[in-house]
Amino acid sequence: MSALQIVAIALCFPLMLVGWALLFRQIGRFVTLYRVGQPDPRRTDAPLTRSWTLAKEFLGHTRMSRLPVVAVAHWFTALSFLLLFGTLVNAFGQLIEPMWRLPLVGHFPPFEWMTELFAWGGLIGILVLIAIRQRQHPRSAAGENGRRSRFFGSTWWQAYYVEATILGVTLCILLLRTLEAALVSAVEPEVSIALHFPLTGWMAGLWSGMSVATLETLVVLVAAIKIIISFAWMITVALQPTMGVAWHRFLAFPNIWFKREASGRTALGNLKPMTMGDGSPFSMEAMEAMHDVEDAPEPVLGVGKVEDFTWKGLLDFSTCTECGRCQSQCPAWNTDKPLSPKMLVMALRDHVDAKSPWLTASDEARASLPGAATALAERPLIGRTGYEIGDPRTAYNPLGIGPDGEPSAIIDEDVLWSCTTCGACVEQCPVDIEHVDHIVDMRRYQTLIESAFPSELGGLFKNLESKGNPWGMGARARLDWAKDLPFEVKILGKDVESASEVDYLFWVGCAGAYEDRAKKTTRAVAELLDTAGVTFAVLGDGETCTGDSARRAGNEMLFSMLAQQNVETLTGVGAQKIVVTCAHCFNTIKNEYPDLGGSFEVVHHTQLLNRLVRDKKLVPVARPADAPGMSSAKNAASTAATVTYHDPCYLGRHNNVYAPPRELIGALPGVELREMERSKEKSFCCGAGGARMWMEEKLGGRINMNRTEEALATGAERIAIGCPFCRVMISDGLTAKQAEGVGEDVEVVDVAQMLLAAVRRGQDDEESTEVTEPAYAGASGDAAAASAAPAAPAAATAGAGAAVVAAAAAESAAA
């Protein structure tokens, strides 16, 4: 045994022991830390299905496929990490005997082929990923300080170190294979190099002319370097629990397995129900029962400190890879607001790590902790950080220290309330982090416990509680949309006793009943259903808000009240099949009411109308030239030769309904669909979700303007939507652009309006155009007066929802 072998053995074997010991110690610390989180019992159902989901996501890289080149490169690097582990074991044997091979498989050709394939694949893959990271570096990206780079805010040294490690290890493996091929040629010339070294044997000539002893020395040297690189990485990772770019190699597997939906569906659609702190679902009855129990612990409503997150939430934070896919798609981030889903998760991860000594210590041990640890435990999770809008990174302070060195909150409140809950972050995340659930959980605490929410939401909550709709209008006005229709709209409980007597219960929704532009969609759908011979009935003044905005603003109690009322109403009238025009109503009734005992068959109007067209019950025959002009209050029909379609977040990403609206547009004679650059899964939000409809946009640019400009850039004459919230926001954006002389002949329409124009066979319209129309129905409760109101100025309409809520609250207070 040479001196080099002795030194290598003396260095590498202890290094291996230290590396594994530190790694398992940190895994144990993670387990201890995650146990601090709140219980979450809904994570272990259907274990076989979960295992199949994990296998599909990892082996198929299905969550990575949004970026195909990255997906292929990462697939090779990820699998090489697992499949090439045998080469690390083999390297230890080579320190003792350079010709040593793994028992059984070491000389088995398929194993050798696999090793070489993934060694080359890992090398090329990491080179591609290095190039992509450099090409998308903030130094060459748009935005202030390069904030349009998805890597803005990532921890660069960690990424560089991981890339260098993979590069070094794959190079060592390939070098060892060439040295092994040269050794075999010298010692066992009868062995086929092409069979055992198909992808590296051709490079064995690099070592031609060297003696066997020299080759053996080089094998030991390269094997030792490979081991040192590998275990230096392991030690570094074990000592850096916040190194998500490395830890995701281990934590992604449990994070995917424990994802909210065993089926593999992303954590979108329904929100994670609020719990009481013990894992049991929140309900008013459970709250009352808990208060009746003497010495019962206080319920944990929402997340007010980091230990209020569930254990799965804490696992989420540790798993973040800092890839920035969520950040690149976030509408708040792309309009220069401080919210970055990536940096939010990173800040929470770093805060958990900094607070972990206090979190995992006993009450007695906490008394002896350093003052800094105790002070950190007292910092509020959400509040003011004193950040600068030009440097959004300062809105995240994991150690609770602001830019001026003074104590601050961990996350700035502007970060929390900038979210539209569009779900782009969740849809993009390759390791299934559940950003929206975590954001809403923090909003729940701010709303229910701290009463620290944007002032505009006060009016919204009051209107929902007292009037059952965000506009604060009277229930009698809910049927004003049906005036002057050429047929009777049946009302449940008045014209029809039970919903079983009609084909569908038509859930009109608050916007469809009160908002003048949304009424056109309601009228169009009603006319189309009547034309197709589909019978339907409405609840009329028995309908109330589904509670979507209340829930996403964190007011779970108000949502629970509204939702239970609706479930009782729908169950009482025997509703089974429901058609809705609002994507938010669709999502809430379909996905969230089942948790409250209300299971119904819910279809969006684009789905039902598409089915009716396929079944030839609706036949679009008129071309755009046969139905000129824009829609009016009495005539909802409107079409044009070119149209672009905006995917509502709560219809598309949250419910995967992408095809029906496009198929409907495709069935319209003479109509060309022009897709926006950001469409389907990558569609850009209108800015109304997450109760943002009712809040002013005071930071950065307006989300609705960003989307409207993208729609106008297609040159389409109609911007089609499938949600009244989207209609309000994009219409307001269009109004602002038209004030600048842009898009004056463009109209925002629902897909149903275009279909109605084509089905009417070009009948003459009583009113083909309308010069002005109100942005919103007024807050006075007089729908007729509201309809006669002039349009709001362009500068004001982008926040019109907030203005109406505020006006309603003021009027109610004055009364």
PDB file of N, CA, C and O in Angstrom, residues 544-584:
ATOM      1  N   THR A 544     -77.252  34.647  -1.684  1.00  0.00           N
ATOM      2  CA  THR A 544     -76.338  35.559  -0.993  1.00  0.00           C
ATOM      3  C   THR A 544     -74.917  35.250  -1.414  1.00  0.00           C
ATOM      4  O   THR A 544     -74.670  34.239  -2.090  1.00  0.00           O
ATOM      5  N   CYS A 545     -73.973  36.080  -1.045  1.00  0.00           N
ATOM      6  CA  CYS A 545     -72.588  35.918  -1.484  1.00  0.00           C
ATOM      7  C   CYS A 545     -72.022  34.570  -1.035  1.00  0.00           C
ATOM      8  O   CYS A 545     -72.309  34.096   0.062  1.00  0.00           O
ATOM      9  N   THR A 546     -71.230  33.971  -1.889  1.00  0.00           N
ATOM     10  CA  THR A 546     -70.622  32.680  -1.536  1.00  0.00           C
ATOM     11  C   THR A 546     -69.577  32.828  -0.443  1.00  0.00           C
ATOM     12  O   THR A 546     -69.229  31.845   0.220  1.00  0.00           O
ATOM     13  N   GLY A 547     -69.023  34.027  -0.267  1.00  0.00           N
ATOM     14  CA  GLY A 547     -68.025  34.255   0.776  1.00  0.00           C
ATOM     15  C   GLY A 547     -66.593  34.138   0.307  1.00  0.00           C
ATOM     16  O   GLY A 547     -65.662  34.166   1.121  1.00  0.00           O
ATOM     17  N   ASP A 548     -66.391  34.029  -1.008  1.00  0.00           N
ATOM     18  CA  ASP A 548     -65.029  33.879  -1.544  1.00  0.00           C
ATOM     19  C   ASP A 548     -64.108  34.995  -1.075  1.00  0.00           C
ATOM     20  O   ASP A 548     -63.017  34.741  -0.544  1.00  0.00           O
ATOM     21  N   SER A 549     -64.504  36.243  -1.274  1.00  0.00           N
ATOM     22  CA  SER A 549     -63.634  37.368  -0.914  1.00  0.00           C
ATOM     23  C   SER A 549     -63.383  37.422   0.585  1.00  0.00           C
ATOM     24  O   SER A 549     -62.267  37.732   1.030  1.00  0.00           O
ATOM     25  N   ALA A 550     -64.398  37.120   1.386  1.00  0.00           N
ATOM     26  CA  ALA A 550     -64.223  37.125   2.834  1.00  0.00           C
ATOM     27  C   ALA A 550     -63.192  36.096   3.255  1.00  0.00           C
ATOM     28  O   ALA A 550     -62.311  36.373   4.083  1.00  0.00           O
ATOM     29  N   ARG A 551     -63.277  34.910   2.669  1.00  0.00           N
ATOM     30  CA  ARG A 551     -62.350  33.851   3.074  1.00  0.00           C
ATOM     31  C   ARG A 551     -60.921  34.187   2.680  1.00  0.00           C
ATOM     32  O   ARG A 551     -59.992  33.990   3.466  1.00  0.00           O
ATOM     33  N   ARG A 552     -60.738  34.680   1.470  1.00  0.00           N
ATOM     34  CA  ARG A 552     -59.386  34.964   1.021  1.00  0.00           C
ATOM     35  C   ARG A 552     -58.809  36.236   1.635  1.00  0.00           C
ATOM     36  O   ARG A 552     -57.609  36.476   1.562  1.00  0.00           O
ATOM     37  N   ALA A 553     -59.675  37.028   2.252  1.00  0.00           N
ATOM     38  CA  ALA A 553     -59.199  38.161   3.039  1.00  0.00           C
ATOM     39  C   ALA A 553     -58.916  37.748   4.474  1.00  0.00           C
ATOM     40  O   ALA A 553     -58.498  38.578   5.281  1.00  0.00           O
ATOM     41  N   GLY A 554     -59.133  36.482   4.792  1.00  0.00           N
ATOM     42  CA  GLY A 554     -58.818  35.975   6.118  1.00  0.00           C
ATOM     43  C   GLY A 554     -59.980  35.915   7.071  1.00  0.00           C
ATOM     44  O   GLY A 554     -59.821  35.464   8.210  1.00  0.00           O
ATOM     45  N   ASN A 555     -61.174  36.371   6.657  1.00  0.00           N
ATOM     46  CA  ASN A 555     -62.323  36.384   7.568  1.00  0.00           C
ATOM     47  C   ASN A 555     -63.064  35.057   7.468  1.00  0.00           C
ATOM     48  O   ASN A 555     -64.141  34.957   6.861  1.00  0.00           O
ATOM     49  N   GLU A 556     -62.495  34.041   8.086  1.00  0.00           N
ATOM     50  CA  GLU A 556     -63.059  32.700   8.007  1.00  0.00           C
ATOM     51  C   GLU A 556     -64.414  32.618   8.687  1.00  0.00           C
ATOM     52  O   GLU A 556     -65.287  31.860   8.268  1.00  0.00           O
ATOM     53  N   MET A 557     -64.612  33.390   9.735  1.00  0.00           N
ATOM     54  CA  MET A 557     -65.898  33.346  10.437  1.00  0.00           C
ATOM     55  C   MET A 557     -67.030  33.860   9.552  1.00  0.00           C
ATOM     56  O   MET A 557     -68.109  33.269   9.489  1.00  0.00           O
ATOM     57  N   LEU A 558     -66.782  34.950   8.850  1.00  0.00           N
ATOM     58  CA  LEU A 558     -67.792  35.496   7.949  1.00  0.00           C
ATOM     59  C   LEU A 558     -68.044  34.537   6.796  1.00  0.00           C
ATOM     60  O   LEU A 558     -69.193  34.311   6.393  1.00  0.00           O
ATOM     61  N   PHE A 559     -66.972  33.963   6.261  1.00  0.00           N
ATOM     62  CA  PHE A 559     -67.144  32.972   5.198  1.00  0.00           C
ATOM     63  C   PHE A 559     -68.005  31.812   5.685  1.00  0.00           C
ATOM     64  O   PHE A 559     -68.920  31.354   4.989  1.00  0.00           O
ATOM     65  N   SER A 560     -67.698  31.322   6.888  1.00  0.00           N
ATOM     66  CA  SER A 560     -68.434  30.179   7.423  1.00  0.00           C
ATOM     67  C   SER A 560     -69.924  30.508   7.553  1.00  0.00           C
ATOM     68  O   SER A 560     -70.784  29.690   7.205  1.00  0.00           O
ATOM     69  N   MET A 561     -70.221  31.713   7.993  1.00  0.00           N
ATOM     70  CA  MET A 561     -71.618  32.126   8.144  1.00  0.00           C
ATOM     71  C   MET A 561     -72.321  32.154   6.793  1.00  0.00           C
ATOM     72  O   MET A 561     -73.428  31.616   6.628  1.00  0.00           O
ATOM     73  N   LEU A 562     -71.709  32.779   5.806  1.00  0.00           N
ATOM     74  CA  LEU A 562     -72.307  32.888   4.472  1.00  0.00           C
ATOM     75  C   LEU A 562     -72.426  31.521   3.808  1.00  0.00           C
ATOM     76  O   LEU A 562     -73.456  31.194   3.202  1.00  0.00           O
ATOM     77  N   ALA A 563     -71.368  30.746   3.919  1.00  0.00           N
ATOM     78  CA  ALA A 563     -71.351  29.453   3.249  1.00  0.00           C
ATOM     79  C   ALA A 563     -72.393  28.506   3.841  1.00  0.00           C
ATOM     80  O   ALA A 563     -73.109  27.812   3.104  1.00  0.00           O
ATOM     81  N   GLN A 564     -72.491  28.463   5.153  1.00  0.00           N
ATOM     82  CA  GLN A 564     -73.480  27.583   5.775  1.00  0.00           C
ATOM     83  C   GLN A 564     -74.899  27.997   5.400  1.00  0.00           C
ATOM     84  O   GLN A 564     -75.765  27.148   5.156  1.00  0.00           O
ATOM     85  N   GLN A 565     -75.121  29.295   5.314  1.00  0.00           N
ATOM     86  CA  GLN A 565     -76.438  29.784   4.892  1.00  0.00           C
ATOM     87  C   GLN A 565     -76.744  29.319   3.473  1.00  0.00           C
ATOM     88  O   GLN A 565     -77.863  28.851   3.183  1.00  0.00           O
ATOM     89  N   ASN A 566     -75.767  29.423   2.587  1.00  0.00           N
ATOM     90  CA  ASN A 566     -75.980  29.010   1.200  1.00  0.00           C
ATOM     91  C   ASN A 566     -76.162  27.500   1.077  1.00  0.00           C
ATOM     92  O   ASN A 566     -76.988  27.026   0.290  1.00  0.00           O
ATOM     93  N   VAL A 567     -75.375  26.749   1.823  1.00  0.00           N
ATOM     94  CA  VAL A 567     -75.503  25.291   1.767  1.00  0.00           C
ATOM     95  C   VAL A 567     -76.893  24.869   2.229  1.00  0.00           C
ATOM     96  O   VAL A 567     -77.541  23.998   1.617  1.00  0.00           O
ATOM     97  N   GLU A 568     -77.387  25.490   3.287  1.00  0.00           N
ATOM     98  CA  GLU A 568     -78.734  25.174   3.773  1.00  0.00           C
ATOM     99  C   GLU A 568     -79.783  25.556   2.733  1.00  0.00           C
ATOM    100  O   GLU A 568     -80.751  24.796   2.503  1.00  0.00           O
ATOM    101  N   THR A 569     -79.587  26.708   2.087  1.00  0.00           N
ATOM    102  CA  THR A 569     -80.544  27.138   1.066  1.00  0.00           C
ATOM    103  C   THR A 569     -80.551  26.188  -0.115  1.00  0.00           C
ATOM    104  O   THR A 569     -81.617  25.744  -0.582  1.00  0.00           O
ATOM    105  N   LEU A 570     -79.377  25.863  -0.614  1.00  0.00           N
ATOM    106  CA  LEU A 570     -79.272  24.990  -1.780  1.00  0.00           C
ATOM    107  C   LEU A 570     -79.788  23.592  -1.467  1.00  0.00           C
ATOM    108  O   LEU A 570     -80.471  22.964  -2.287  1.00  0.00           O
ATOM    109  N   THR A 571     -79.462  23.110  -0.294  1.00  0.00           N
ATOM    110  CA  THR A 571     -79.960  21.790   0.098  1.00  0.00           C
ATOM    111  C   THR A 571     -81.474  21.811   0.269  1.00  0.00           C
ATOM    112  O   THR A 571     -82.180  20.875  -0.125  1.00  0.00           O
ATOM    113  N   GLY A 572     -81.978  22.906   0.825  1.00  0.00           N
ATOM    114  CA  GLY A 572     -83.411  23.033   1.064  1.00  0.00           C
ATOM    115  C   GLY A 572     -84.231  23.044  -0.211  1.00  0.00           C
ATOM    116  O   GLY A 572     -85.377  22.556  -0.216  1.00  0.00           O
ATOM    117  N   VAL A 573     -83.699  23.597  -1.299  1.00  0.00           N
ATOM    118  CA  VAL A 573     -84.452  23.650  -2.558  1.00  0.00           C
ATOM    119  C   VAL A 573     -84.158  22.431  -3.427  1.00  0.00           C
ATOM    120  O   VAL A 573     -84.632  22.340  -4.564  1.00  0.00           O
ATOM    121  N   GLY A 574     -83.343  21.515  -2.913  1.00  0.00           N
ATOM    122  CA  GLY A 574     -83.065  20.294  -3.650  1.00  0.00           C
ATOM    123  C   GLY A 574     -82.129  20.487  -4.827  1.00  0.00           C
ATOM    124  O   GLY A 574     -82.221  19.754  -5.828  1.00  0.00           O
ATOM    125  N   ALA A 575     -81.223  21.453  -4.732  1.00  0.00           N
ATOM    126  CA  ALA A 575     -80.291  21.714  -5.837  1.00  0.00           C
ATOM    127  C   ALA A 575     -79.334  20.546  -6.006  1.00  0.00           C
ATOM    128  O   ALA A 575     -78.758  20.050  -5.039  1.00  0.00           O
ATOM    129  N   GLN A 576     -79.175  20.121  -7.236  1.00  0.00           N
ATOM    130  CA  GLN A 576     -78.210  19.075  -7.555  1.00  0.00           C
ATOM    131  C   GLN A 576     -77.236  19.540  -8.625  1.00  0.00           C
ATOM    132  O   GLN A 576     -76.032  19.359  -8.494  1.00  0.00           O
ATOM    133  N   LYS A 577     -77.792  20.164  -9.682  1.00  0.00           N
ATOM    134  CA  LYS A 577     -76.940  20.670 -10.757  1.00  0.00           C
ATOM    135  C   LYS A 577     -77.025  22.196 -10.782  1.00  0.00           C
ATOM    136  O   LYS A 577     -78.116  22.756 -10.863  1.00  0.00           O
ATOM    137  N   ILE A 578     -75.858  22.836 -10.717  1.00  0.00           N
ATOM    138  CA  ILE A 578     -75.802  24.298 -10.626  1.00  0.00           C
ATOM    139  C   ILE A 578     -74.900  24.818 -11.733  1.00  0.00           C
ATOM    140  O   ILE A 578     -73.803  24.295 -11.958  1.00  0.00           O
ATOM    141  N   VAL A 579     -75.342  25.855 -12.429  1.00  0.00           N
ATOM    142  CA  VAL A 579     -74.514  26.526 -13.419  1.00  0.00           C
ATOM    143  C   VAL A 579     -74.209  27.931 -12.916  1.00  0.00           C
ATOM    144  O   VAL A 579     -75.097  28.621 -12.390  1.00  0.00           O
ATOM    145  N   VAL A 580     -72.956  28.341 -13.030  1.00  0.00           N
ATOM    146  CA  VAL A 580     -72.538  29.653 -12.522  1.00  0.00           C
ATOM    147  C   VAL A 580     -71.734  30.381 -13.598  1.00  0.00           C
ATOM    148  O   VAL A 580     -71.108  29.763 -14.458  1.00  0.00           O
ATOM    149  N   THR A 581     -71.761  31.717 -13.538  1.00  0.00           N
ATOM    150  CA  THR A 581     -70.985  32.522 -14.489  1.00  0.00           C
ATOM    151  C   THR A 581     -69.729  33.105 -13.865  1.00  0.00           C
ATOM    152  O   THR A 581     -68.840  33.549 -14.581  1.00  0.00           O
ATOM    153  N   CYS A 582     -69.652  33.117 -12.551  1.00  0.00           N
ATOM    154  CA  CYS A 582     -68.504  33.701 -11.853  1.00  0.00           C
ATOM    155  C   CYS A 582     -67.510  32.603 -11.500  1.00  0.00           C
ATOM    156  O   CYS A 582     -67.875  31.604 -10.868  1.00  0.00           O
ATOM    157  N   ALA A 583     -66.259  32.794 -11.889  1.00  0.00           N
ATOM    158  CA  ALA A 583     -65.242  31.785 -11.599  1.00  0.00           C
ATOM    159  C   ALA A 583     -65.045  31.601 -10.100  1.00  0.00           C
ATOM    160  O   ALA A 583     -64.737  30.501  -9.636  1.00  0.00           O
ATOM    161  N   HIS A 584     -65.229  32.667  -9.336  1.00  0.00           N
ATOM    162  CA  HIS A 584     -65.041  32.587  -7.883  1.00  0.00           C
ATOM    163  C   HIS A 584     -66.195  31.829  -7.240  1.00  0.00           C
ATOM    164  O   HIS A 584     -65.984  31.012  -6.334  1.00  0.00           O
TER     165      HIS A 584
END
